[in-house]
Short mmCIF file of C-alpha atoms and ligand atoms in Angstrom, two decimals:
data_model
loop_
_atom_site.label_atom_id
_atom_site.label_comp_id
_atom_site.label_asym_id
_atom_site.label_seq_id
_atom_site.Cartn_x
_atom_site.Cartn_y
_atom_site.Cartn_z
CA MET A 936 52.62 82.35 93.04
CA THR A 937 55.97 84.12 93.26
CA GLN A 938 59.26 82.70 92.33
CA PRO A 939 61.58 82.38 94.85
CA SER A 940 64.26 84.64 94.45
CA ARG A 941 67.63 83.39 92.95
CA ILE A 942 70.54 82.94 95.54
CA SER A 943 73.68 85.16 94.66
CA ALA A 944 76.59 83.14 93.11
CA GLY A 945 79.77 82.87 91.18
CA LEU A 946 81.21 80.92 88.35
CA TYR A 947 84.52 79.78 88.35
CA LEU A 948 85.71 78.39 85.14
CA HIS A 949 89.31 76.19 85.16
CA ILE A 950 91.22 76.23 81.79
CA PRO A 951 94.32 74.18 82.57
CA PHE A 952 96.37 75.24 79.43
CA CYS A 953 100.09 76.81 79.38
CA VAL A 954 102.54 77.52 76.69
CA SER A 955 105.32 76.07 79.17
CA ARG A 956 105.22 75.10 83.20
CA CYS A 957 106.62 77.93 85.34
CA LEU A 958 109.41 76.40 87.70
CA TYR A 959 107.48 77.31 91.17
CA CYS A 960 103.96 76.09 89.71
CA ASP A 961 101.85 73.46 91.22
CA PHE A 962 98.42 74.31 89.47
CA LEU A 963 96.70 72.20 87.37
CA SER A 964 97.76 72.67 83.71
CA THR A 965 99.39 70.85 80.74
CA THR A 966 101.32 72.25 77.54
CA LEU A 967 98.87 70.14 74.91
CA GLY A 968 97.62 71.90 72.33
CA SER A 969 94.88 72.94 70.72
CA GLU A 970 93.25 69.71 69.55
CA MET A 971 93.14 69.24 73.34
CA GLN A 972 91.95 72.55 73.78
CA SER A 973 88.89 72.24 71.42
CA ARG A 974 88.14 68.95 73.22
CA TYR A 975 88.29 70.11 76.73
CA PHE A 976 86.01 73.21 75.80
CA SER A 977 83.36 70.94 74.39
CA VAL A 978 83.46 69.14 77.74
CA LEU A 979 83.24 72.04 79.68
CA ARG A 980 80.31 73.17 77.53
CA ARG A 981 78.48 69.81 78.26
CA GLU A 982 79.47 70.20 82.04
CA ILE A 983 77.79 73.46 82.51
CA LEU A 984 74.60 72.42 80.56
CA HIS A 985 74.69 69.24 83.11
CA ALA A 986 74.70 71.51 85.78
CA ALA A 987 71.69 73.23 84.35
CA SER A 988 70.08 70.23 83.95
CA LEU A 989 70.06 69.65 87.70
CA GLY A 990 68.43 72.77 88.79
CA PHE A 991 71.71 75.22 89.22
CA GLY A 992 70.85 77.53 86.76
CA LYS A 993 67.27 77.95 88.21
CA LYS A 994 68.77 78.45 91.68
CA TYR A 995 71.62 81.18 91.05
CA ARG A 996 71.76 84.50 89.91
CA ILE A 997 75.48 84.83 88.74
CA LEU A 998 77.26 87.95 89.91
CA SER A 999 80.70 86.82 89.03
CA VAL A 1000 82.13 84.72 86.36
CA PHE A 1001 86.17 83.81 86.50
CA PHE A 1002 88.10 82.17 83.94
CA GLY A 1003 91.45 80.72 85.84
CA GLY A 1004 93.86 78.74 85.16
CA GLY A 1005 96.39 77.89 83.63
CA THR A 1006 96.49 80.67 81.19
CA PRO A 1007 92.85 81.27 79.90
CA SER A 1008 94.45 83.81 77.55
CA LEU A 1009 96.03 80.77 75.64
CA PRO A 1010 93.73 79.10 73.62
CA ASP A 1011 91.57 80.32 70.83
CA ALA A 1012 89.26 83.46 72.15
CA MET A 1013 86.17 82.15 70.19
CA LEU A 1014 86.16 78.90 73.27
CA ILE A 1015 86.45 81.43 75.54
CA ALA A 1016 83.06 83.42 73.83
CA ASP A 1017 81.35 80.50 73.22
CA ILE A 1018 81.76 78.98 76.90
CA LEU A 1019 80.00 82.44 78.08
CA ASP A 1020 77.56 81.81 75.59
CA THR A 1021 76.47 78.34 76.91
CA ILE A 1022 76.71 80.40 80.79
CA ARG A 1023 74.26 83.07 79.69
CA SER A 1024 71.78 80.22 78.25
CA CYS A 1025 72.14 78.16 81.45
CA PHE A 1026 72.00 81.10 84.11
CA GLU A 1027 70.66 84.42 84.71
CA LEU A 1028 74.02 86.52 84.73
CA ALA A 1029 73.61 89.96 86.84
CA PRO A 1030 73.41 92.94 84.40
CA ASP A 1031 76.76 94.32 85.88
CA ALA A 1032 78.53 91.07 86.46
CA GLU A 1033 81.84 91.09 86.53
CA ILE A 1034 83.65 88.30 84.11
CA THR A 1035 87.29 88.05 84.55
CA LEU A 1036 89.90 86.16 82.69
CA GLU A 1037 93.28 85.89 83.81
CA CYS A 1038 95.78 86.18 81.06
CA ASN A 1039 99.65 85.97 80.82
CA PRO A 1040 101.61 88.28 78.65
CA GLY A 1041 103.08 86.58 76.01
CA THR A 1042 99.63 85.16 75.03
CA LEU A 1043 97.57 88.41 74.34
CA ASN A 1044 97.22 90.02 70.79
CA ASP A 1045 94.81 92.73 69.39
CA GLU A 1046 92.38 89.92 67.68
CA LYS A 1047 92.29 87.95 70.99
CA LEU A 1048 91.30 91.23 72.98
CA HIS A 1049 88.77 92.67 70.90
CA MET A 1050 87.06 89.20 70.90
CA TYR A 1051 87.41 89.03 74.76
CA ARG A 1052 85.56 92.39 75.11
CA LYS A 1053 82.81 91.39 72.78
CA ALA A 1054 81.91 88.24 74.34
CA GLY A 1055 81.22 90.38 77.48
CA ILE A 1056 84.84 90.07 79.23
CA ASN A 1057 85.00 92.95 81.46
CA ARG A 1058 88.05 92.52 83.76
CA LEU A 1059 91.39 91.12 82.90
CA SER A 1060 93.86 89.98 85.83
CA ILE A 1061 97.26 89.80 84.45
CA GLY A 1062 100.09 87.66 85.72
CA LEU A 1063 103.34 90.17 85.50
CA GLN A 1064 104.63 88.89 88.48
CA SER A 1065 108.12 90.98 88.21
CA ALA A 1066 109.46 93.79 86.04
CA ASP A 1067 112.47 92.51 86.31
CA ASN A 1068 113.74 90.13 83.17
CA LYS A 1069 116.42 88.05 84.73
CA LEU A 1070 113.76 87.37 87.69
CA LEU A 1071 111.03 86.33 84.99
CA LYS A 1072 113.13 83.93 83.60
CA SER A 1073 114.46 82.33 86.84
CA LEU A 1074 110.85 81.67 87.18
CA GLY A 1075 110.47 80.32 84.21
CA ARG A 1076 107.81 82.55 82.90
CA ILE A 1077 107.49 82.97 78.97
CA HIS A 1078 107.39 86.74 78.87
CA ASP A 1079 109.81 89.69 79.68
CA PHE A 1080 108.44 93.36 80.96
CA GLU A 1081 108.59 94.52 77.80
CA THR A 1082 105.85 92.36 76.26
CA PHE A 1083 103.66 92.59 79.63
CA ARG A 1084 103.53 96.58 78.86
CA ARG A 1085 103.02 96.37 75.12
CA GLU A 1086 99.64 93.34 75.81
CA TYR A 1087 98.72 95.74 79.07
CA THR A 1088 98.56 98.96 76.16
CA ALA A 1089 96.76 96.76 73.98
CA ALA A 1090 94.03 95.89 76.12
CA ARG A 1091 93.52 99.56 77.57
CA ASP A 1092 92.99 100.03 73.73
CA ALA A 1093 90.62 97.72 73.45
CA GLY A 1094 88.52 99.24 76.19
CA PHE A 1095 89.57 96.96 78.88
CA GLN A 1096 88.82 99.58 82.11
CA ASN A 1097 89.05 97.22 85.31
CA ILE A 1098 92.60 95.57 85.13
CA SER A 1099 94.77 93.85 87.60
CA VAL A 1100 98.18 92.91 87.85
CA ASP A 1101 99.94 90.16 89.99
CA LEU A 1102 102.80 90.38 91.60
CA MET A 1103 105.20 88.26 93.45
CA TYR A 1104 107.85 88.98 96.08
CA ASP A 1105 110.19 86.78 98.56
CA LEU A 1106 111.58 85.19 95.07
CA PRO A 1107 115.13 83.49 95.35
CA GLY A 1108 117.56 86.27 94.37
CA GLN A 1109 114.92 88.94 94.77
CA SER A 1110 116.44 92.29 96.37
CA ARG A 1111 114.08 94.88 97.87
CA VAL A 1112 115.38 97.24 95.14
CA GLN A 1113 114.33 95.03 92.25
CA PHE A 1114 110.68 94.87 94.21
CA ARG A 1115 110.46 98.47 94.84
CA ASP A 1116 111.45 98.87 90.88
CA THR A 1117 108.62 96.33 89.59
CA LEU A 1118 106.00 98.38 92.04
CA ARG A 1119 107.16 101.55 90.64
CA GLN A 1120 107.09 100.42 86.88
CA VAL A 1121 103.37 99.01 87.32
CA LEU A 1122 102.37 102.28 88.75
CA SER A 1123 104.27 104.30 86.29
CA LEU A 1124 102.42 103.04 83.27
CA PRO A 1125 100.38 105.29 81.34
CA ASP A 1126 96.94 104.20 82.50
CA PRO A 1127 97.91 102.29 85.63
CA PRO A 1128 95.94 99.04 86.78
CA GLN A 1129 92.89 99.40 89.24
CA HIS A 1130 93.83 96.62 91.20
CA LEU A 1131 97.04 94.91 92.68
CA SER A 1132 97.73 91.62 93.87
CA ALA A 1133 100.95 90.55 95.32
CA TYR A 1134 101.63 87.04 97.08
CA SER A 1135 104.90 85.76 98.43
CA LEU A 1136 106.36 82.49 96.87
CA ILE A 1137 105.38 79.33 98.37
CA ILE A 1138 107.78 76.57 97.08
CA GLU A 1139 105.18 73.94 96.56
CA PRO A 1140 106.21 70.20 96.73
CA GLY A 1141 106.43 68.20 93.28
CA THR A 1142 107.66 71.34 91.85
CA PRO A 1143 111.51 72.11 90.15
CA PHE A 1144 111.53 75.22 92.51
CA TRP A 1145 110.88 72.40 95.62
CA GLU A 1146 114.04 70.42 94.43
CA ARG A 1147 116.28 73.58 94.30
CA TYR A 1148 114.91 75.51 97.18
CA HIS A 1149 112.97 73.87 99.77
CA GLU A 1150 116.37 72.97 102.00
CA ASP A 1151 116.84 76.71 101.90
CA ALA A 1152 112.88 77.68 102.58
CA GLU A 1153 113.10 75.08 105.72
CA ARG A 1154 116.45 76.80 106.75
CA LYS A 1155 114.42 80.34 106.68
CA ALA A 1156 111.75 78.74 108.65
CA LEU A 1157 113.90 77.83 111.36
CA GLY A 1158 115.31 81.04 111.61
CA ASP A 1159 118.63 80.61 109.83
CA CYS A 1160 120.06 82.80 107.18
CA PRO A 1161 118.43 81.26 103.83
CA LEU A 1162 121.31 81.00 100.80
CA PHE A 1163 118.87 82.05 97.57
CA LEU A 1164 115.72 83.46 99.17
CA PRO A 1165 115.11 86.55 100.81
CA SER A 1166 115.70 86.59 104.53
CA GLU A 1167 113.13 87.08 106.66
CA ASP A 1168 113.81 90.64 106.94
CA GLU A 1169 113.89 91.16 103.65
CA GLU A 1170 110.86 89.68 103.03
CA ALA A 1171 109.47 91.60 105.58
CA GLY A 1172 111.03 94.98 103.96
CA MET A 1173 109.13 94.16 100.69
CA LEU A 1174 105.94 93.94 102.50
CA SER A 1175 106.64 97.19 104.24
CA ASP A 1176 107.81 98.87 100.73
CA LEU A 1177 105.02 97.49 99.41
CA LYS A 1178 102.56 99.05 101.76
CA SER A 1179 104.26 102.26 101.98
CA ILE A 1180 104.88 102.53 98.36
CA LEU A 1181 101.04 102.38 97.75
CA SER A 1182 100.04 104.52 100.57
CA GLY A 1183 101.11 107.38 98.70
CA THR A 1184 98.70 106.56 95.66
CA SER A 1185 94.83 106.07 95.65
CA PHE A 1186 95.14 102.19 96.33
CA HIS A 1187 93.99 100.95 99.50
CA ARG A 1188 94.14 97.42 100.75
CA TYR A 1189 91.45 95.57 101.14
CA GLU A 1190 92.32 92.08 101.36
CA ILE A 1191 95.44 90.83 102.93
CA SER A 1192 97.08 90.51 99.17
CA ASN A 1193 94.97 92.52 97.64
CA TRP A 1194 94.83 96.26 96.79
CA THR A 1195 92.27 98.13 94.97
CA LEU A 1196 91.30 101.89 93.81
CA ASN A 1197 87.45 102.57 95.19
CA GLY A 1198 85.22 100.57 93.23
CA PHE A 1199 87.42 97.85 91.86
CA GLU A 1200 87.57 95.39 94.64
CA SER A 1201 87.40 91.97 93.00
CA VAL A 1202 83.59 90.73 93.05
CA HIS A 1203 84.43 87.29 92.64
CA ASN A 1204 87.41 87.04 95.41
CA LYS A 1205 85.17 88.75 98.04
CA GLY A 1206 82.81 85.90 97.44
CA TYR A 1207 85.21 83.42 98.43
CA TRP A 1208 85.64 85.51 101.55
CA GLU A 1209 82.35 86.25 102.06
CA ARG A 1210 81.22 82.43 101.55
CA ARG A 1211 79.10 83.14 98.85
CA PRO A 1212 77.90 80.09 96.81
CA TYR A 1213 80.20 79.26 94.13
CA LEU A 1214 79.85 76.48 90.88
CA GLY A 1215 83.26 75.88 89.76
CA PHE A 1216 83.65 73.74 86.62
CA GLY A 1217 86.52 72.25 84.63
CA LEU A 1218 89.34 70.04 85.87
CA GLY A 1219 89.90 69.99 89.40
CA ALA A 1220 87.97 72.85 89.96
CA SER A 1221 85.89 73.16 93.61
CA SER A 1222 82.19 74.38 94.52
CA GLN A 1223 80.83 75.46 97.66
CA ALA A 1224 77.12 75.72 98.27
CA ASP A 1225 74.31 74.12 99.89
CA HIS A 1226 76.52 73.77 102.90
CA MET A 1227 78.71 71.03 100.99
CA ARG A 1228 81.91 71.64 99.23
CA TRP A 1229 82.92 69.11 96.45
CA LYS A 1230 85.79 69.12 94.10
CA ASN A 1231 85.83 67.76 89.89
CA THR A 1232 88.42 65.16 88.80
CA SER A 1233 91.97 66.54 88.47
CA ASP A 1234 92.55 63.29 85.79
CA LEU A 1235 92.35 64.88 82.81
CA ASN A 1236 91.37 61.93 80.71
CA GLU A 1237 88.55 60.95 83.02
CA TYR A 1238 87.43 64.70 82.92
CA LEU A 1239 87.31 64.41 79.35
CA SER A 1240 85.29 61.32 79.27
CA CYS A 1241 82.52 63.60 81.18
CA SER A 1242 82.96 62.02 84.35
CA PHE A 1243 81.21 64.88 86.40
CA ALA A 1244 80.95 62.74 89.61
CA ARG A 1245 81.38 65.15 92.63
CA LYS A 1246 84.95 64.09 93.94
CA GLU A 1247 86.18 64.82 97.60
CA SER A 1248 82.37 65.72 98.41
CA THR A 1249 82.35 66.96 101.93
CA HIS A 1250 79.45 68.53 104.38
CA LEU A 1251 80.02 71.72 105.55
CA SER A 1252 79.00 71.35 109.21
CA ARG A 1253 77.98 74.70 111.03
CA SER A 1254 81.05 74.85 113.26
CA ASN A 1255 82.88 74.15 109.95
CA GLU A 1256 81.01 77.19 108.42
CA MET A 1257 81.55 79.53 111.78
CA GLU A 1258 85.46 78.59 111.13
CA GLU A 1259 85.45 79.68 107.89
CA THR A 1260 83.35 83.08 108.49
CA MET A 1261 86.25 83.62 110.77
CA PHE A 1262 89.00 83.06 108.78
CA LEU A 1263 88.36 83.93 105.28
CA GLY A 1264 85.82 86.85 106.49
CA LEU A 1265 89.36 88.26 108.45
CA ARG A 1266 91.10 88.09 105.51
CA GLU A 1267 89.24 91.29 104.13
CA MET A 1268 90.43 94.49 106.19
CA LYS A 1269 87.15 95.49 106.96
CA GLY A 1270 86.97 92.38 109.09
CA VAL A 1271 83.71 90.60 110.26
CA THR A 1272 81.11 91.93 112.14
CA ARG A 1273 79.03 90.57 114.74
CA GLN A 1274 75.74 91.46 113.12
CA HIS A 1275 76.94 89.20 110.37
CA PHE A 1276 77.89 86.10 112.40
CA GLN A 1277 74.68 86.51 114.61
CA GLU A 1278 72.36 86.45 111.23
CA GLN A 1279 74.63 83.63 110.04
CA PHE A 1280 74.37 81.31 112.55
CA GLY A 1281 71.46 82.84 115.20
CA VAL A 1282 74.69 82.59 117.77
CA SER A 1283 76.47 85.52 119.32
CA MET A 1284 80.51 85.58 117.63
CA ASP A 1285 81.26 86.48 121.86
CA GLU A 1286 79.35 83.21 122.78
CA VAL A 1287 81.26 81.24 120.38
CA TYR A 1288 84.53 83.02 120.32
CA GLY A 1289 84.49 85.42 123.64
CA ARG A 1290 87.76 84.01 124.52
CA VAL A 1291 89.80 83.53 121.40
CA LEU A 1292 88.54 87.63 120.98
CA SER A 1293 90.07 88.58 123.68
CA ASN A 1294 93.03 86.67 123.89
CA LEU A 1295 94.34 88.19 120.21
CA THR A 1296 93.10 91.63 121.19
CA GLU A 1297 95.09 91.50 124.48
CA LEU A 1298 98.18 90.50 122.18
CA HIS A 1299 97.13 93.20 119.36
CA LEU A 1300 96.84 90.79 116.77
CA LEU A 1301 92.76 92.00 116.57
CA SER A 1302 91.19 94.88 116.99
CA ASP A 1303 87.59 95.19 118.17
CA ASP A 1304 85.80 98.24 117.76
CA GLY A 1305 82.38 96.92 119.43
CA SER A 1306 80.88 96.04 116.10
CA ALA A 1307 83.78 94.22 114.05
CA VAL A 1308 86.59 92.24 114.57
CA ARG A 1309 89.91 93.02 112.42
CA LEU A 1310 93.18 91.97 111.80
CA THR A 1311 95.85 94.55 112.63
CA ASP A 1312 99.02 95.02 111.05
CA ARG A 1313 100.58 92.66 113.21
CA GLY A 1314 98.22 89.94 113.19
CA ILE A 1315 98.08 90.21 109.56
CA SER A 1316 102.15 89.29 109.41
CA ILE A 1317 101.84 86.15 111.05
CA SER A 1318 97.77 85.56 109.79
CA ASN A 1319 98.23 82.02 109.46
CA VAL A 1320 99.14 81.63 113.35
CA VAL A 1321 96.06 83.86 114.06
CA LEU A 1322 93.42 82.61 111.88
CA ALA A 1323 93.98 78.71 113.08
CA GLU A 1324 92.78 80.15 116.10
CA PHE A 1325 89.64 80.48 115.30
CA LEU A 1326 89.29 76.26 114.25
CA LEU A 1327 86.75 74.95 116.65
CA ASP A 1328 87.30 71.29 118.19
S1 SF4 B 1436 101.29 80.34 83.71
FE1 SF4 B 1436 100.27 80.31 85.61
S2 SF4 B 1436 99.33 78.21 85.51
FE2 SF4 B 1436 100.64 78.33 83.76
S3 SF4 B 1436 102.36 77.43 84.43
FE3 SF4 B 1436 103.00 79.50 84.90
S4 SF4 B 1436 102.23 80.00 87.05
FE4 SF4 B 1436 101.54 78.11 86.58
#
């Protein structure tokens, strides 16, 4: 009897430890030290074994593993290596599986980097954010640009050939000149990264930045000139600088906030945009599979008591999945093909979204070549508004 073929999926591991809290950050992370970190990893290991006991290991073939945080490069590298061993014992990993570790400068060293390589990690995503030391300090980052440069070089020396660098723009007090300088510094590294992510700052409730800047962010949203944040024009200027500087390189934009050299697109993130199933392990981690989305507890003590019960479990209706196919798929520059939509849902894209497609195309927010629809530059600049049009009743 032939075995049913396994379904391609990604794994996400949340590592919620940081040296200190950045002033803008609302991610789930704590500054608890090595004793708590060891305890956490032993529960993480048990959670993966628990998932395997429920049959997930036999069902999925893993194309990507992503250690996110938090700062996954903070805890002992052996803890990460042990988790990868556990994953391998429970899941079939594709031979060329992308295995990414998110890192922050100030937490890497030669020994760790070699251990990561030995454990099979083949991609690093390094949070630089800015090359301007004053801005880094104002964000509450623990590192300066020199630390980043030293550890980046060490990562190359350790053999990492696939490195992504994260940048931020629209920061309080940031000028276009500073942002352009950051880009140039990154691109002129001796062996520049293969992948860049650039996100504009979002002022999140509950953070020190919220206290300082939310009124300013509101002013800006209402069309008034902000006092601390870059103005709308400056923000648009930074994005346009990003596009024009990268257009003179071999990078291409493949998603609203992501640029890459050919062949270095993030397999894991593409999985999210293309709605591949994923299983999340660790504090507050989300999973999506079998028309369901669920979340782990965000309470550290509850998680440490090995409570792996699903929280916020939601059934995804066919309409939900159509909406997500459109608004996640349109984040990618290749857009969404009519064929893909038809194969997924057995109904044509035009039957479901005909009027939305023609309205957005008429407004030059969407381009439509008959086989695929994509956001135009104008559509990207107001993508939140455009993508919301794909919500069904
Ligand atoms: S390093 Fe990342 S996760 Fe940790 S506090 Fe800073 S932004 Fe948040």
